[in-house]
XYZ file of C-alpha atoms in Angstrom:
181
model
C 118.581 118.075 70.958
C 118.410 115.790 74.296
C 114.987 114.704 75.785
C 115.776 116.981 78.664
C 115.771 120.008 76.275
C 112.593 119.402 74.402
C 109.629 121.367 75.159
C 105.635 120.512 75.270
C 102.767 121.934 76.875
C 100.834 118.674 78.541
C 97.229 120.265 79.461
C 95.474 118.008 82.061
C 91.663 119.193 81.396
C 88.875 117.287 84.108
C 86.271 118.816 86.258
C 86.868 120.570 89.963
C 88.971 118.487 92.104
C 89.702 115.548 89.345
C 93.306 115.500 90.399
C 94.710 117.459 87.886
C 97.038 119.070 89.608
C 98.225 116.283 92.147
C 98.763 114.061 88.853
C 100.830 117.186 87.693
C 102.994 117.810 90.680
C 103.702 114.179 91.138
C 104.927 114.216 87.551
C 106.515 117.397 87.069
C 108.743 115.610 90.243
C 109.675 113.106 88.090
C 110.329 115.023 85.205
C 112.523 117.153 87.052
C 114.499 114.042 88.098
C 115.557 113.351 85.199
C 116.883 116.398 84.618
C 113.884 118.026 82.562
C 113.174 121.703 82.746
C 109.322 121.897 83.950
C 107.073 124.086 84.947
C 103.490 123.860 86.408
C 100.602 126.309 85.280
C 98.564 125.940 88.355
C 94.880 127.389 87.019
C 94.127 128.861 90.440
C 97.640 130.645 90.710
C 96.833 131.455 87.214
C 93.550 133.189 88.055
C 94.662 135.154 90.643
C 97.809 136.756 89.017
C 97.640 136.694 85.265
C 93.908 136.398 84.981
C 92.710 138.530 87.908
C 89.414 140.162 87.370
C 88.064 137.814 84.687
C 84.746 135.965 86.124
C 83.520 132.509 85.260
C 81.624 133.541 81.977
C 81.645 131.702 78.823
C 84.074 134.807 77.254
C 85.907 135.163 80.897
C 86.654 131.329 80.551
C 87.708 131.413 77.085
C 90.089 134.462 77.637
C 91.596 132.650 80.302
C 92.199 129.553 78.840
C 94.036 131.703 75.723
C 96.349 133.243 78.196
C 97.323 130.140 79.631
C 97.929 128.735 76.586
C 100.264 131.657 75.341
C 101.947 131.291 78.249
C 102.213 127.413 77.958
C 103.528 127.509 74.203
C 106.101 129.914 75.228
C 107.739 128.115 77.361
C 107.490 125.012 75.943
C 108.654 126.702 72.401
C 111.976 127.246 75.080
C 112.566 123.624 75.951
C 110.784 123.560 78.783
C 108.333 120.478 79.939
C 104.763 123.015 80.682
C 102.311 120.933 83.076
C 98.753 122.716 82.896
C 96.193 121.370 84.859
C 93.005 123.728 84.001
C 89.730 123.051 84.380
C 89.444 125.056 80.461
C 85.780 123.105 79.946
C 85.251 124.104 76.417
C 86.264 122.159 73.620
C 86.284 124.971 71.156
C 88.557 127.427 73.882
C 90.659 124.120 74.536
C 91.381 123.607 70.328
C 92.232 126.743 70.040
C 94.944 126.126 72.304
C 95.979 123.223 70.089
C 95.830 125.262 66.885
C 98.366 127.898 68.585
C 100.869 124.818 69.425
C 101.155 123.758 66.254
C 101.436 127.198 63.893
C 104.581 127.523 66.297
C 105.500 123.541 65.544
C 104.965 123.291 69.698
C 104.070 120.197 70.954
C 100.608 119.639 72.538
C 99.529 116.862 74.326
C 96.050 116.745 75.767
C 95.020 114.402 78.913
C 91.608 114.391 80.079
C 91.971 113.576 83.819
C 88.014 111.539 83.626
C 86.989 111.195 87.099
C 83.251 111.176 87.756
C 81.305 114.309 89.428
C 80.142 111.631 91.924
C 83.662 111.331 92.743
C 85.081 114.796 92.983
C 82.014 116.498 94.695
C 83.061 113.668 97.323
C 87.119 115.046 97.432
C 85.759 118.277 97.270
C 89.257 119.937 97.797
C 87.757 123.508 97.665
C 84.952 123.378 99.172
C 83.002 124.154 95.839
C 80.543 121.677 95.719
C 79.336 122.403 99.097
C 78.718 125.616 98.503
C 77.027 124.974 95.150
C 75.043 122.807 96.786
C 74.115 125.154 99.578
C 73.340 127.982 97.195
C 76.213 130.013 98.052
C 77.674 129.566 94.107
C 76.882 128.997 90.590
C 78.510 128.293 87.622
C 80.293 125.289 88.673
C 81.347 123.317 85.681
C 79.968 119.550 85.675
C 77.188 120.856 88.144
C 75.315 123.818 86.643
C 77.908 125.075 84.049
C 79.032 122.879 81.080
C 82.044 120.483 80.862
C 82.814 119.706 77.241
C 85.146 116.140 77.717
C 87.614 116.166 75.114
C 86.471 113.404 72.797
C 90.223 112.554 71.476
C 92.377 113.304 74.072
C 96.136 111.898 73.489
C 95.427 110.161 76.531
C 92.610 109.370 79.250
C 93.431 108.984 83.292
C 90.639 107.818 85.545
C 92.240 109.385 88.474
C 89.515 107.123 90.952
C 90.522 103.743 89.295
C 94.343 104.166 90.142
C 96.991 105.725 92.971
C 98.499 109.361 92.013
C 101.520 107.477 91.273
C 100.129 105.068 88.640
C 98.189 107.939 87.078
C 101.653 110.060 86.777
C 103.380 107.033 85.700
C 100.662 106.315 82.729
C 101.283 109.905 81.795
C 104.818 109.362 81.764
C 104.558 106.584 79.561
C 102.684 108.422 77.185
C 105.824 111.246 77.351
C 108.036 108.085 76.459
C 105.841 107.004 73.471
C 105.930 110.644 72.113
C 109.961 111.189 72.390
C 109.882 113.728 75.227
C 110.915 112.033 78.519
């Protein structure tokens, strides 16, 4: 089996507007590239078609995060290079995850994209913190709700410290370490 036709789910976990998904578009580029089959698990494109009608509860969040990871395992259990960059702020819902990667011998790599609330509340890309901080919302993890930072990840990116690029590239590296890119 080639690089290009192994698969892994690489879940990018970090609060609101960490850079998650910029750090996975920039590297699901790359992957592609190279010839790499990859796909991206956007958690907002997630919510609104697989996961539509589920709220922000503790259960709601946890059923999400189990979808996305079915999803995730099954295409990576088909060669393909699965990107998820989801919020999924609970340790437990995120192990889980993990446990269901390897009973199918998947390969799961977790990234904890570790940019301060300071710092995304200030990027904002949503709009979210603004509103929780005009009353208009609640529930925002690293605000009012809970953000449970992975305290192992397979690797840490502070996303405010370095360019898109170099974060991408670091998470590259980390593909090259493990035998998948």
């Amino acid at each position: 089996m080639s690089l290009t036709d192994q698969g892994a789910t690489i879940w990018l976990t970090g609060l609101p507007s960490a850079g998650k998904t910029t750090i996975a578009n920039e590297l699901a580029d790359r992957l592609r590239g190279e010839g790499h089959r990859v796909e991206v698990l956007d958690g907002d494109e997630i919510r609104e078609f697989l996961s539509a009608g589920l709220g922000f509860s503790r259960p709601d969040r946890h059923t999400n995060v189990q979808r996305i990871g079915f999803v995730a395992e099954l295409l990576a259990s088909q060669g393909v290079k699965t990107l998820v960059p989801v919020i999924a702020p609970y340790a437990d819902s995120r192990e889980a995850v993990r446990k269901r990667h390897e009973a199918a011998s998947t390969t799961y790599l977790e990234v904890h994209v570790a940019t301060p609330v300071e710092v995304c509340s200030v990027r904002d890309v949503k709009g979210l913190y603004a509103k929780q901080a005009a009353g208009e919302i609640t529930g925002l993890t690293g605000v009012d709700d809970p953000y449970e930072a992975p305290e192992k990840p397979d690797l840490r990116i502070e996303s405010h410290t370095q360019t898109v690029r170099q974060s991408a590239a670091a998470l590259h590296t980390l593909l090259t370490e493990r035998g998948l890119a």
